Structure formats: structure tokens, C-alpha cells
Amino acid sequence: MSDFVFSMKRDGTAVLEGYEGNADRLDIPRTYDGHPVTSIADNAFSWESRLRSVHIPDTVTTIGEAAFSWCESLTEIDIPSSVRTIGEWAFIGCSSLRKITLPSGLRKINYSTFQSCTSLTQIEIPDSVKLIGPEAFSECISLQTIQLPKNLTSLGESAFSTCEKLEEINLPERLTDLGSNVFSGCVSLSRFIVSDRHPSFAVSDGVLIDHQKKQLLFYPFQQEPGDYTVPDGIQTICEEAFSNRTSLRHITLPESVRVIEHKAFYGCRSLLSITLPDSVTRIDSNAFHGCSAMESIRLPSGLPVLEYSMFYACQSLQKVILPDHLKIISPCAFSGCSSLNQISFPDDLLEIGESAFEGCRSLEEIQFPASLESLGNHVFGSCTQLETVRFSPGMKVIPARTFSRCLNLSCVDLPSDLEEIESEAFDSCENLLSLQLPASVTEIAADAFSECRHLMLFVYPDSYGENYAKDFDFPYSEI
């Protein structure tokens, strides 16, 4: 008893605050100084690495946040039916815990309660549980099966993410609220047990869908390799629904699809083609990141924005047909698309974000539309085969490192109303032999043309450009 640390609550009950002894097997006292022990405090046994076994008395009703977090040697714990509340992170990182039975009166499994319990193979969840919080069982890599309680209504985001051995799971009829990425990284999950009467969920050819919300939720990793046609009526391809499904080669989406969410096809490295209907009006970030076998794609005509890293590292992508009314190409949208050899920008394009085409080593020519208002830093950095760039009037600034390391760049038509060229905008453009600076230019960074060893500037008499050439000892000629 002396090794346990307690505090008193106003209601006359005791709280177990911690333990200062060396035992690896604990029997928590029922009382302290004659008062019932009803709570285990937040972090009470956190990081007690020698702790192997714990018995909790039936006076306890609450286990606090992170109470047994990272007790890496804990193999067994008895939780009595008196416990009604288990806090967030209560058993996170208990990597030796193999089996646990939760109390019959528990209503909720909180955020990350059993996250990273890497040895956990069996858990019994009572029917009283209605909510399982985000990441509750994420990274439980030994968990193969689980029986969800019949009264469960909500399953939080990433609740079972990276449960690599999970093979099957039931979805109770009362479950209608399913968070994003619930089964992300569940590479063995191939069977969903779903009643034909379920108001929300159904399984179609092994694929989990929400027929009420018209969403495709999860395409099993273990599906037969080849082609797949999304069922007609689906409106949303959910986040990571096809992520890292390396067996997929061809995908067809029906005209009903409106939205493709974040990382929907991330890492589908065998994907050769995907048919995107014009009904699609939103494709979220990283949607096709790492689809390294895809050679061409036609984007939906009504798509207004290409989001962040949409085609990042699509190394085989050679041809992209952009929508006619595209407004924005976001940062890193085509970064690392080393086979992309041509791009035709639509007339309504307003903005190209930072590093959008960085590392597109096969691009040879760029023609900017008159609508373009801004470029991001590094936007064409390391486009080593880029030879020709033509601007239309309207661009006021060439941002930092826009054409950095474009080693073959030899022809640049700057916008006639250009005002500023920022730091290292043309750094290491070794084949850039001449450049005409518009009379409108009022500022050029000292290192804007660093390592441009053979560059001659053509300038207007008494202009800022002429003074710049003189100040930094560039060869120049008056226009």
C-alpha cells in the first residue's frame, strides 16, 4: 500500500495517482485510508516498463487518460465491470498486451485507446459500446478478427488503420457513421460481414460501399489483379479507397461520380489508365500521387483546380489534357513527372503554384496564357530539357528559382510589362545566351542570373535593366 500514491476527492473517494514501487505484478487496493478507490488518474502508470500484470478492483469506475500508456511489458490486465469510462490513450503502446476484455457498462472506446498494441490478437467489446473513437485500434498489427458490438453507431477516423493482419470485420446494422480511413493500410482485409438489411453499407463484388451516401469506401488489397469499373450511382470515391492497391491496371468511373477525395488512388503503381467522366468537379490533393505507370490522362472538363501533389512522382506520365476552364494548378501538382514532355495551358488559367512542374525533365517548351497572373517559387526548377519559354503580357513578377537549373533553357520571351525578377530565378541556366529586359522592370535580385556564365542582356537606354547590367558586370547591348 505504501508504494501507491493516492489523493482524495471532495466526494470522499480516493484517486490512485501513481506507483513508486518495483513490483511487476500489481493488485490495486480497493480502499485508501478507509475510502473506496474509484479512479485511476491520468498517466498514473505511464511508461512503467517493468509492469506485467494489473488487477483493478471493482470499486474503480474511471481509468484516466494515458493511465497505462507505453507499459511495454504489460501482458494482462483485469478491468472490472464497474468501469464506465476509459480515457484517451489509456493503453497506447502496450506492445505486449495480447488479450483484453472490456467491461459490460462501457459506452465509448476513446481516441487512440489501444493504438500500437502490436501484440493484441483478441479483444472482447461489450454490446454497450456505441462509439469507437479515432485511431482506437490503429497499428494493432496482430489483430486478425474483431466482433463489433451490435449497438455500435459510430466508428472514428482511422480506427483500425494499419491493422495489417485484420482479415474480416462485421459492420452492425446500427452503425451509420463511418469516419475516413477507418481501414487504411489493412492489407489483409478481404471480408466485410454486412446484413442485407443494413441501412447504409453494402458489399459489391467484395468492395465496401455506402449506398445511402453513394460512396465507395474500400477496395480490398487482396482483390484479383486487373480492371475495375466503379458501380453506377457512386458519387464519391472516398479518401484512400484505392490507395496502394498495386494490382489495379485500369479503372473506369461512371458518370455519377462527382468527387475524388484525398489520396484516393495514391501509390497505385501498376495503374495504366483511368477514365474520368466530366461529371467530376473535385479531385483532392495527392489523388494520383505515385501512380508511376500511368502514361496519359484526360481531366474532367469542369474541374476548376488541380490540387496539391495531385500527380506527384507519376514518372511515366507523358501527356495530360487539362480542362478548358482550369483556374489553378496547385503546388507540386506535377512535380517529379519526369516523362511529361508537353503541356498546353488553358486560356483561363490564373495561377501555377510552387514547384508545380519541378523535376519535369522532359518538358521542352512552355507557352503561358494571357490570363496567367502568378507563378510560384521553383515552379519549373530542374526542368533540364526545357528550351523555350514564352510569356504573354500580364505577369509582373518572375518568382524566386522559377527556372533554376533549367540547363538547356535558351529562349525566353519575358512579359512586356514585367516589373521584378526575384532571387535565383534563372540560376544555372547555362545555355541562356541572351535575354531582353522590358523597360517596365524596376527590380532584379542580385543573384537572379547566378551561374548564367554566357548571358548577354538586351536593355533599353537609361533603364533599370541597363543600370543592373552595369552594376553586376553583365555584357549588355542597348535596344
Short mmCIF file of C-alpha atoms in Angstrom, two decimals:
data_model
loop_
_atom_site.label_atom_id
_atom_site.label_comp_id
_atom_site.label_asym_id
_atom_site.label_seq_id
_atom_site.Cartn_x
_atom_site.Cartn_y
_atom_site.Cartn_z
CA MET A 1 0.00 0.00 0.00
CA SER A 2 2.81 2.43 0.84
CA ASP A 3 4.13 2.27 -2.72
CA PHE A 4 0.83 3.53 -4.13
CA VAL A 5 0.19 7.28 -4.25
CA PHE A 6 -3.37 8.46 -3.61
CA SER A 7 -5.31 11.69 -3.46
CA MET A 8 -8.79 12.43 -2.14
CA LYS A 9 -11.80 13.81 -3.99
CA ARG A 10 -14.43 16.04 -2.42
CA ASP A 11 -16.97 13.25 -2.55
CA GLY A 12 -14.85 11.22 -0.15
CA THR A 13 -13.49 8.75 -2.70
CA ALA A 14 -9.83 8.12 -3.45
CA VAL A 15 -7.86 8.51 -6.68
CA LEU A 16 -4.84 6.34 -7.43
CA GLU A 17 -2.27 8.87 -8.69
CA GLY A 18 0.69 6.57 -9.29
CA TYR A 19 3.01 3.86 -8.11
CA GLU A 20 6.53 4.20 -6.66
CA GLY A 21 7.43 0.57 -6.07
CA ASN A 22 9.32 -2.04 -8.08
CA ALA A 23 6.79 -4.88 -8.38
CA ASP A 24 5.89 -6.13 -11.85
CA ARG A 25 2.52 -7.57 -10.76
CA LEU A 26 0.05 -5.27 -9.02
CA ASP A 27 -3.18 -5.77 -7.15
CA ILE A 28 -4.63 -2.27 -6.82
CA PRO A 29 -6.18 -1.72 -3.33
CA ARG A 30 -9.95 -1.38 -3.00
CA THR A 31 -9.64 1.33 -0.36
CA TYR A 32 -7.27 4.02 0.84
CA ASP A 33 -7.47 5.03 4.49
CA GLY A 34 -10.99 3.64 4.60
CA HIS A 35 -12.13 5.40 1.40
CA PRO A 36 -13.07 3.49 -1.76
CA VAL A 37 -10.65 3.82 -4.68
CA THR A 38 -12.86 4.86 -7.62
CA SER A 39 -10.43 6.37 -10.11
CA ILE A 40 -7.04 5.72 -11.71
CA ALA A 41 -5.59 9.11 -12.55
CA ASP A 42 -4.28 10.35 -15.88
CA ASN A 43 -0.77 8.98 -16.57
CA ALA A 44 -0.83 7.00 -13.30
CA PHE A 45 1.28 4.13 -14.68
CA SER A 46 2.56 5.74 -17.87
CA TRP A 47 5.93 4.32 -19.00
CA GLU A 48 6.09 1.74 -16.18
CA SER A 49 8.12 -0.56 -18.40
CA ARG A 50 8.56 -3.36 -15.85
CA LEU A 51 4.82 -3.73 -15.16
CA ARG A 52 3.49 -7.11 -16.38
CA SER A 53 0.14 -7.73 -14.70
CA VAL A 54 -2.51 -5.49 -13.10
CA HIS A 55 -5.70 -6.36 -11.26
CA ILE A 56 -8.17 -3.48 -10.87
CA PRO A 57 -10.77 -3.76 -8.05
CA ASP A 58 -14.50 -3.45 -8.68
CA THR A 59 -14.62 -0.14 -6.81
CA VAL A 60 -12.98 1.63 -9.77
CA THR A 61 -15.27 3.36 -12.24
CA THR A 62 -12.79 5.51 -14.19
CA ILE A 63 -9.45 4.84 -15.87
CA GLY A 64 -7.85 8.15 -16.79
CA GLU A 65 -6.14 9.37 -19.94
CA ALA A 66 -2.87 7.59 -20.74
CA ALA A 67 -3.17 5.72 -17.42
CA PHE A 68 -1.22 2.69 -18.69
CA SER A 69 0.32 4.26 -21.79
CA TRP A 70 3.56 2.71 -23.02
CA CYS A 71 3.62 -0.03 -20.40
CA GLU A 72 5.52 -2.13 -22.89
CA SER A 73 5.79 -5.26 -20.71
CA LEU A 74 2.13 -5.36 -19.67
CA THR A 75 0.67 -8.70 -20.79
CA GLU A 76 -2.59 -8.88 -18.79
CA ILE A 77 -4.97 -6.52 -17.07
CA ASP A 78 -8.28 -7.25 -15.35
CA ILE A 79 -10.82 -4.48 -15.89
CA PRO A 80 -13.92 -4.95 -13.71
CA SER A 81 -17.49 -4.41 -14.87
CA SER A 82 -17.69 -1.37 -12.58
CA VAL A 83 -15.54 0.69 -15.01
CA ARG A 84 -17.68 3.05 -17.07
CA THR A 85 -15.01 5.36 -18.53
CA ILE A 86 -11.61 4.63 -20.08
CA GLY A 87 -9.72 7.76 -21.14
CA GLU A 88 -7.91 8.56 -24.35
CA TRP A 89 -4.54 6.85 -24.89
CA ALA A 90 -5.21 4.68 -21.83
CA PHE A 91 -3.32 1.66 -23.24
CA ILE A 92 -1.45 3.18 -26.18
CA GLY A 93 1.86 1.47 -26.79
CA CYS A 94 1.15 -1.56 -24.55
CA SER A 95 3.01 -3.68 -27.07
CA SER A 96 2.93 -6.94 -25.03
CA LEU A 97 -0.80 -6.91 -24.31
CA ARG A 98 -2.35 -9.88 -26.15
CA LYS A 99 -5.91 -10.08 -24.92
CA ILE A 100 -8.35 -7.76 -23.21
CA THR A 101 -11.98 -7.94 -22.13
CA LEU A 102 -13.75 -4.62 -21.81
CA PRO A 103 -16.37 -4.02 -19.07
CA SER A 104 -20.05 -4.55 -19.84
CA GLY A 105 -21.06 -1.00 -18.94
CA LEU A 106 -18.56 0.81 -21.18
CA ARG A 107 -20.21 3.20 -23.64
CA LYS A 108 -17.24 4.51 -25.60
CA ILE A 109 -13.76 3.46 -26.66
CA ASN A 110 -11.86 6.71 -26.82
CA TYR A 111 -9.27 8.21 -29.12
CA SER A 112 -6.13 6.03 -29.50
CA THR A 113 -7.11 3.89 -26.50
CA PHE A 114 -5.36 0.79 -27.85
CA GLN A 115 -3.18 2.33 -30.54
CA SER A 116 0.11 0.49 -31.16
CA CYS A 117 -0.86 -2.52 -29.03
CA THR A 118 1.15 -4.54 -31.52
CA SER A 119 0.66 -7.96 -29.85
CA LEU A 120 -3.08 -7.64 -29.36
CA THR A 121 -4.85 -10.59 -31.03
CA GLN A 122 -8.14 -10.72 -29.18
CA ILE A 123 -10.45 -8.11 -27.69
CA GLU A 124 -13.98 -8.53 -26.43
CA ILE A 125 -16.15 -5.45 -26.81
CA PRO A 126 -19.49 -5.41 -24.97
CA ASP A 127 -22.73 -4.52 -26.71
CA SER A 128 -22.99 -1.42 -24.51
CA VAL A 129 -20.31 0.33 -26.61
CA LYS A 130 -21.86 2.78 -29.05
CA LEU A 131 -18.80 4.74 -30.15
CA ILE A 132 -15.27 3.75 -31.14
CA GLY A 133 -13.08 6.83 -31.46
CA PRO A 134 -10.41 7.83 -33.98
CA GLU A 135 -7.31 5.60 -34.11
CA ALA A 136 -8.70 3.49 -31.28
CA PHE A 137 -7.05 0.31 -32.61
CA SER A 138 -4.67 1.75 -35.20
CA GLU A 139 -1.38 -0.09 -35.60
CA CYS A 140 -2.66 -3.20 -33.82
CA ILE A 141 -0.73 -5.23 -36.34
CA SER A 142 -1.50 -8.66 -34.80
CA LEU A 143 -5.28 -8.26 -34.69
CA GLN A 144 -6.88 -10.70 -37.15
CA THR A 145 -10.59 -10.60 -36.35
CA ILE A 146 -12.86 -8.45 -34.24
CA GLN A 147 -16.55 -8.57 -33.43
CA LEU A 148 -18.04 -5.11 -33.32
CA PRO A 149 -20.92 -4.70 -30.85
CA LYS A 150 -24.49 -4.67 -32.15
CA ASN A 151 -25.26 -1.23 -30.65
CA LEU A 152 -22.28 0.49 -32.26
CA THR A 153 -23.34 3.65 -34.12
CA SER A 154 -20.04 5.42 -34.86
CA LEU A 155 -16.58 4.28 -35.93
CA GLY A 156 -13.99 7.08 -35.86
CA GLU A 157 -11.35 8.13 -38.33
CA SER A 158 -8.51 5.61 -38.79
CA ALA A 159 -9.99 3.43 -36.05
CA PHE A 160 -8.36 0.28 -37.49
CA SER A 161 -5.72 1.83 -39.73
CA THR A 162 -2.61 -0.31 -40.31
CA CYS A 163 -4.14 -3.40 -38.72
CA GLU A 164 -2.14 -5.40 -41.21
CA LYS A 165 -3.45 -8.87 -40.26
CA LEU A 166 -7.12 -7.96 -39.93
CA GLU A 167 -8.91 -10.28 -42.35
CA GLU A 168 -12.60 -9.73 -41.68
CA ILE A 169 -14.87 -7.40 -39.78
CA ASN A 170 -18.60 -7.08 -39.20
CA LEU A 171 -20.49 -3.80 -39.62
CA PRO A 172 -23.53 -3.81 -37.26
CA GLU A 173 -26.87 -2.58 -38.55
CA ARG A 174 -26.91 0.43 -36.22
CA LEU A 175 -23.53 1.62 -37.47
CA THR A 176 -24.17 4.57 -39.80
CA ASP A 177 -21.30 6.94 -39.02
CA LEU A 178 -18.02 5.74 -40.53
CA GLY A 179 -15.00 8.08 -40.36
CA SER A 180 -12.39 8.47 -43.06
CA ASN A 181 -9.53 5.99 -43.43
CA VAL A 182 -11.06 3.57 -40.93
CA PHE A 183 -9.36 0.63 -42.68
CA SER A 184 -6.38 2.42 -44.20
CA GLY A 185 -3.44 0.06 -44.58
CA CYS A 186 -5.48 -3.05 -43.70
CA VAL A 187 -3.72 -5.04 -46.38
CA SER A 188 -5.27 -8.40 -45.40
CA LEU A 189 -8.86 -7.20 -45.00
CA SER A 190 -10.92 -9.03 -47.60
CA ARG A 191 -14.26 -9.77 -45.99
CA PHE A 192 -16.94 -7.46 -44.62
CA ILE A 193 -19.89 -9.04 -42.83
CA VAL A 194 -22.83 -6.76 -43.62
CA SER A 195 -26.52 -7.56 -43.34
CA ASP A 196 -28.67 -7.20 -46.46
CA ARG A 197 -30.91 -5.03 -44.28
CA HIS A 198 -28.14 -2.58 -43.40
CA PRO A 199 -29.44 0.99 -43.92
CA SER A 200 -26.05 2.38 -45.03
CA PHE A 201 -23.46 -0.19 -46.03
CA ALA A 202 -23.27 -2.95 -48.59
CA VAL A 203 -20.64 -5.11 -50.25
CA SER A 204 -20.49 -5.20 -54.04
CA ASP A 205 -18.04 -7.71 -55.55
CA GLY A 206 -16.03 -7.54 -52.34
CA VAL A 207 -15.92 -3.72 -52.34
CA LEU A 208 -17.40 -1.79 -49.40
CA ILE A 209 -19.81 0.97 -50.38
CA ASP A 210 -22.15 3.33 -48.56
CA HIS A 211 -25.29 3.08 -50.65
CA GLN A 212 -27.03 5.78 -48.63
CA LYS A 213 -24.30 8.39 -49.19
CA LYS A 214 -23.37 6.90 -52.58
CA GLN A 215 -19.72 6.49 -51.63
CA LEU A 216 -17.12 3.87 -52.49
CA LEU A 217 -15.28 3.32 -49.20
CA PHE A 218 -12.78 0.49 -49.51
CA TYR A 219 -11.40 -1.63 -52.30
CA PRO A 220 -9.72 -4.72 -50.75
CA PHE A 221 -5.99 -5.11 -51.23
CA GLN A 222 -6.49 -8.79 -51.96
CA GLN A 223 -8.84 -8.34 -54.95
CA GLU A 224 -7.88 -10.18 -58.13
CA PRO A 225 -5.48 -8.08 -60.23
CA GLY A 226 -6.73 -6.33 -63.33
CA ASP A 227 -9.52 -3.92 -64.26
CA TYR A 228 -12.31 -2.46 -62.19
CA THR A 229 -15.42 -0.47 -63.07
CA VAL A 230 -16.94 1.53 -60.24
CA PRO A 231 -20.67 0.78 -59.86
CA ASP A 232 -23.06 3.25 -61.43
CA GLY A 233 -24.65 5.57 -58.86
CA ILE A 234 -21.49 6.11 -56.81
CA GLN A 235 -20.88 9.84 -56.37
CA THR A 236 -17.77 9.90 -54.16
CA ILE A 237 -14.54 7.92 -54.24
CA CYS A 238 -13.54 8.23 -50.60
CA GLU A 239 -10.16 9.06 -49.12
CA GLU A 240 -7.61 6.26 -49.72
CA ALA A 241 -10.33 4.00 -51.16
CA PHE A 242 -7.83 2.56 -53.69
CA SER A 243 -4.59 3.77 -52.10
CA ASN A 244 -1.60 1.45 -52.70
CA ARG A 245 -3.67 -1.19 -54.50
CA THR A 246 -0.79 -2.28 -56.65
CA SER A 247 -2.75 -4.92 -58.62
CA LEU A 248 -5.02 -2.40 -60.36
CA ARG A 249 -4.27 -1.66 -64.02
CA HIS A 250 -7.36 0.03 -65.44
CA ILE A 251 -10.21 1.87 -63.68
CA THR A 252 -13.41 3.25 -65.15
CA LEU A 253 -15.60 5.72 -63.26
CA PRO A 254 -19.28 6.16 -64.13
CA GLU A 255 -20.92 9.49 -64.98
CA SER A 256 -22.42 9.56 -61.48
CA VAL A 257 -19.06 10.30 -59.80
CA ARG A 258 -18.67 13.90 -58.58
CA VAL A 259 -15.82 13.81 -56.06
CA ILE A 260 -12.48 12.00 -55.76
CA GLU A 261 -11.08 12.51 -52.28
CA HIS A 262 -7.55 12.87 -50.86
CA LYS A 263 -5.15 10.03 -51.78
CA ALA A 264 -7.94 8.05 -53.42
CA PHE A 265 -5.53 6.38 -55.88
CA TYR A 266 -2.28 7.18 -54.09
CA GLY A 267 0.53 4.73 -54.85
CA CYS A 268 -1.38 2.64 -57.42
CA ARG A 269 1.91 1.98 -59.13
CA SER A 270 0.53 -0.51 -61.70
CA LEU A 271 -2.34 1.73 -62.79
CA LEU A 272 -2.05 2.31 -66.53
CA SER A 273 -5.24 4.23 -67.18
CA ILE A 274 -8.26 5.74 -65.51
CA THR A 275 -11.38 7.08 -67.21
CA LEU A 276 -12.57 10.26 -65.52
CA PRO A 277 -16.04 11.44 -66.56
CA ASP A 278 -16.85 15.12 -66.99
CA SER A 279 -19.24 14.81 -64.05
CA VAL A 280 -16.22 15.01 -61.69
CA THR A 281 -15.90 18.55 -60.30
CA ARG A 282 -13.46 17.95 -57.43
CA ILE A 283 -10.28 15.91 -57.14
CA ASP A 284 -8.47 16.36 -53.82
CA SER A 285 -4.75 16.51 -53.07
CA ASN A 286 -2.43 13.55 -53.73
CA ALA A 287 -5.23 11.74 -55.55
CA PHE A 288 -2.84 10.10 -58.06
CA HIS A 289 0.45 10.63 -56.22
CA GLY A 290 2.90 7.89 -57.16
CA CYS A 291 0.86 6.31 -59.95
CA SER A 292 4.16 5.66 -61.63
CA ALA A 293 2.93 3.52 -64.58
CA MET A 294 0.24 5.88 -65.88
CA GLU A 295 1.24 7.42 -69.21
CA SER A 296 -1.65 9.74 -70.04
CA ILE A 297 -4.78 11.20 -68.54
CA ARG A 298 -7.65 13.42 -69.61
CA LEU A 299 -9.01 15.54 -66.80
CA PRO A 300 -12.73 16.35 -66.47
CA SER A 301 -13.81 19.45 -68.39
CA GLY A 302 -15.42 21.16 -65.39
CA LEU A 303 -12.51 20.77 -62.97
CA PRO A 304 -11.50 24.27 -61.71
CA VAL A 305 -8.44 23.35 -59.61
CA LEU A 306 -5.64 20.79 -59.68
CA GLU A 307 -4.90 20.28 -56.01
CA TYR A 308 -1.60 19.83 -54.18
CA SER A 309 0.63 16.96 -55.40
CA MET A 310 -2.18 15.51 -57.49
CA PHE A 311 0.23 13.77 -59.89
CA TYR A 312 3.42 13.94 -57.84
CA ALA A 313 6.05 11.40 -58.97
CA CYS A 314 3.93 9.97 -61.81
CA GLN A 315 7.17 9.14 -63.56
CA SER A 316 5.67 7.63 -66.73
CA LEU A 317 3.12 10.38 -67.32
CA GLN A 318 3.76 11.85 -70.75
CA LYS A 319 0.53 13.56 -71.70
CA VAL A 320 -2.10 15.45 -69.73
CA ILE A 321 -5.18 17.07 -71.21
CA LEU A 322 -6.10 19.94 -68.91
CA PRO A 323 -9.68 21.25 -68.56
CA ASP A 324 -10.56 24.23 -70.74
CA HIS A 325 -11.61 26.34 -67.77
CA LEU A 326 -8.97 25.33 -65.27
CA LYS A 327 -8.11 28.25 -62.95
CA ILE A 328 -5.42 26.96 -60.60
CA ILE A 329 -2.59 24.43 -60.73
CA SER A 330 -1.61 23.97 -57.08
CA PRO A 331 1.90 23.45 -55.64
CA CYS A 332 3.70 20.21 -56.61
CA ALA A 333 0.80 19.15 -58.84
CA PHE A 334 3.14 17.57 -61.43
CA SER A 335 6.41 17.64 -59.51
CA GLY A 336 8.65 14.70 -60.43
CA CYS A 337 6.69 13.80 -63.59
CA SER A 338 9.96 13.18 -65.38
CA SER A 339 8.40 11.87 -68.63
CA LEU A 340 5.96 14.76 -69.14
CA ASN A 341 7.10 16.21 -72.46
CA GLN A 342 4.39 18.72 -73.25
CA ILE A 343 1.70 20.72 -71.53
CA SER A 344 -0.88 23.04 -73.04
CA PHE A 345 -2.27 25.57 -70.59
CA PRO A 346 -5.92 26.63 -70.93
CA ASP A 347 -6.81 30.23 -71.70
CA ASP A 348 -8.49 30.80 -68.30
CA LEU A 349 -5.55 29.72 -66.13
CA LEU A 350 -4.79 32.22 -63.36
CA GLU A 351 -2.18 30.62 -61.12
CA ILE A 352 0.54 27.95 -61.14
CA GLY A 353 1.74 27.08 -57.64
CA GLU A 354 5.16 26.50 -56.13
CA SER A 355 7.15 23.58 -57.59
CA ALA A 356 4.15 22.60 -59.73
CA PHE A 357 6.40 21.26 -62.52
CA GLU A 358 9.69 20.92 -60.67
CA GLY A 359 11.72 18.00 -61.96
CA CYS A 360 9.68 17.58 -65.17
CA ARG A 361 12.88 16.78 -67.01
CA SER A 362 11.28 16.04 -70.40
CA LEU A 363 9.42 19.32 -70.85
CA GLU A 364 10.85 21.25 -73.80
CA GLU A 365 8.57 24.24 -74.34
CA ILE A 366 6.21 26.39 -72.29
CA GLN A 367 3.67 28.90 -73.59
CA PHE A 368 1.89 30.83 -70.85
CA PRO A 369 -1.66 32.12 -71.47
CA ALA A 370 -2.50 35.82 -71.23
CA SER A 371 -4.80 35.05 -68.28
CA LEU A 372 -1.92 33.94 -66.02
CA GLU A 373 -1.45 36.20 -63.01
CA SER A 374 1.07 34.43 -60.79
CA LEU A 375 3.72 31.73 -60.63
CA GLY A 376 5.08 30.08 -57.50
CA ASN A 377 8.70 29.67 -56.47
CA HIS A 378 10.61 26.77 -58.07
CA VAL A 379 7.71 26.18 -60.44
CA PHE A 380 9.91 24.84 -63.28
CA GLY A 381 13.04 24.11 -61.27
CA SER A 382 15.26 21.32 -62.67
CA CYS A 383 13.30 21.04 -65.93
CA THR A 384 16.60 20.17 -67.56
CA GLN A 385 15.30 19.76 -71.14
CA LEU A 386 13.26 22.95 -71.16
CA GLU A 387 14.46 25.11 -74.05
CA THR A 388 11.77 27.70 -74.76
CA VAL A 389 9.55 29.81 -72.51
CA ARG A 390 7.10 32.37 -73.85
CA PHE A 391 5.19 34.75 -71.60
CA SER A 392 2.15 36.81 -72.52
CA PRO A 393 1.66 40.32 -71.06
CA GLY A 394 0.25 40.42 -67.54
CA MET A 395 2.87 38.73 -65.39
CA LYS A 396 4.53 41.30 -63.12
CA VAL A 397 6.95 39.05 -61.22
CA ILE A 398 9.23 36.12 -62.05
CA PRO A 399 9.45 34.46 -58.60
CA ALA A 400 12.50 33.01 -56.88
CA ARG A 401 14.10 29.98 -58.59
CA THR A 402 11.32 29.74 -61.18
CA PHE A 403 13.70 28.33 -63.81
CA SER A 404 16.56 27.30 -61.55
CA ARG A 405 18.74 24.53 -63.02
CA CYS A 406 16.97 24.59 -66.39
CA LEU A 407 20.27 23.73 -68.01
CA ASN A 408 19.05 23.81 -71.64
CA LEU A 409 16.93 26.93 -71.44
CA SER A 410 17.99 29.10 -74.38
CA CYS A 411 14.96 31.17 -75.42
CA VAL A 412 12.86 33.28 -73.03
CA ASP A 413 10.31 35.90 -74.06
CA LEU A 414 9.61 37.91 -70.93
CA PRO A 415 6.24 39.66 -70.45
CA SER A 416 6.30 43.20 -71.83
CA ASP A 417 5.03 44.69 -68.54
CA LEU A 418 7.29 42.71 -66.21
CA GLU A 419 8.38 44.59 -63.08
CA GLU A 420 10.51 42.22 -60.97
CA ILE A 421 12.83 39.21 -61.28
CA GLU A 422 13.44 37.55 -57.90
CA SER A 423 16.36 35.66 -56.37
CA GLU A 424 17.93 32.88 -58.47
CA ALA A 425 15.02 32.98 -60.92
CA PHE A 426 17.36 31.79 -63.69
CA ASP A 427 20.05 30.18 -61.56
CA SER A 428 22.37 27.82 -63.50
CA CYS A 429 20.62 28.35 -66.85
CA GLU A 430 23.94 27.70 -68.56
CA ASN A 431 22.61 27.82 -72.14
CA LEU A 432 20.75 31.10 -71.74
CA LEU A 433 22.83 33.31 -74.02
CA SER A 434 20.62 36.38 -74.31
CA LEU A 435 17.64 37.97 -72.60
CA GLN A 436 15.71 41.13 -73.41
CA LEU A 437 14.68 43.06 -70.30
CA PRO A 438 11.47 45.10 -70.69
CA ALA A 439 11.60 48.81 -69.92
CA SER A 440 8.99 48.23 -67.19
CA VAL A 441 11.42 46.25 -64.99
CA THR A 442 12.19 48.10 -61.74
CA GLU A 443 13.83 45.42 -59.63
CA ILE A 444 16.12 42.45 -60.27
CA ALA A 445 17.71 40.41 -57.48
CA ALA A 446 21.50 40.44 -57.38
CA ASP A 447 21.62 36.67 -57.91
CA ALA A 448 18.72 36.40 -60.36
CA PHE A 449 21.11 35.14 -63.08
CA SER A 450 23.70 33.37 -60.94
CA GLU A 451 25.84 30.88 -62.89
CA CYS A 452 24.48 32.17 -66.21
CA ARG A 453 28.03 32.43 -67.48
CA HIS A 454 27.33 33.30 -71.10
CA LEU A 455 24.36 35.64 -70.71
CA MET A 456 24.11 38.95 -72.57
CA LEU A 457 21.33 41.35 -71.60
CA PHE A 458 19.48 43.48 -74.12
CA VAL A 459 18.30 46.64 -72.42
CA TYR A 460 16.64 49.94 -73.11
CA PRO A 461 18.80 53.08 -72.80
CA ASP A 462 18.86 54.61 -69.31
CA SER A 463 16.59 51.83 -67.99
CA TYR A 464 16.81 49.90 -64.74
CA GLY A 465 17.98 46.95 -66.81
CA GLU A 466 20.94 48.90 -68.19
CA ASN A 467 21.96 50.03 -64.71
CA TYR A 468 21.64 46.45 -63.45
CA ALA A 469 23.91 45.16 -66.22
CA LYS A 470 26.50 47.80 -65.36
CA ASP A 471 26.29 47.23 -61.60
CA PHE A 472 26.74 43.47 -61.88
CA ASP A 473 29.11 43.45 -64.80
CA PHE A 474 26.89 41.68 -67.31
CA PRO A 475 27.58 42.11 -71.01
CA TYR A 476 24.75 44.15 -72.50
CA SER A 477 23.54 45.83 -75.62
CA GLU A 478 21.06 48.67 -75.97
CA ILE A 479 17.85 48.09 -77.89
#
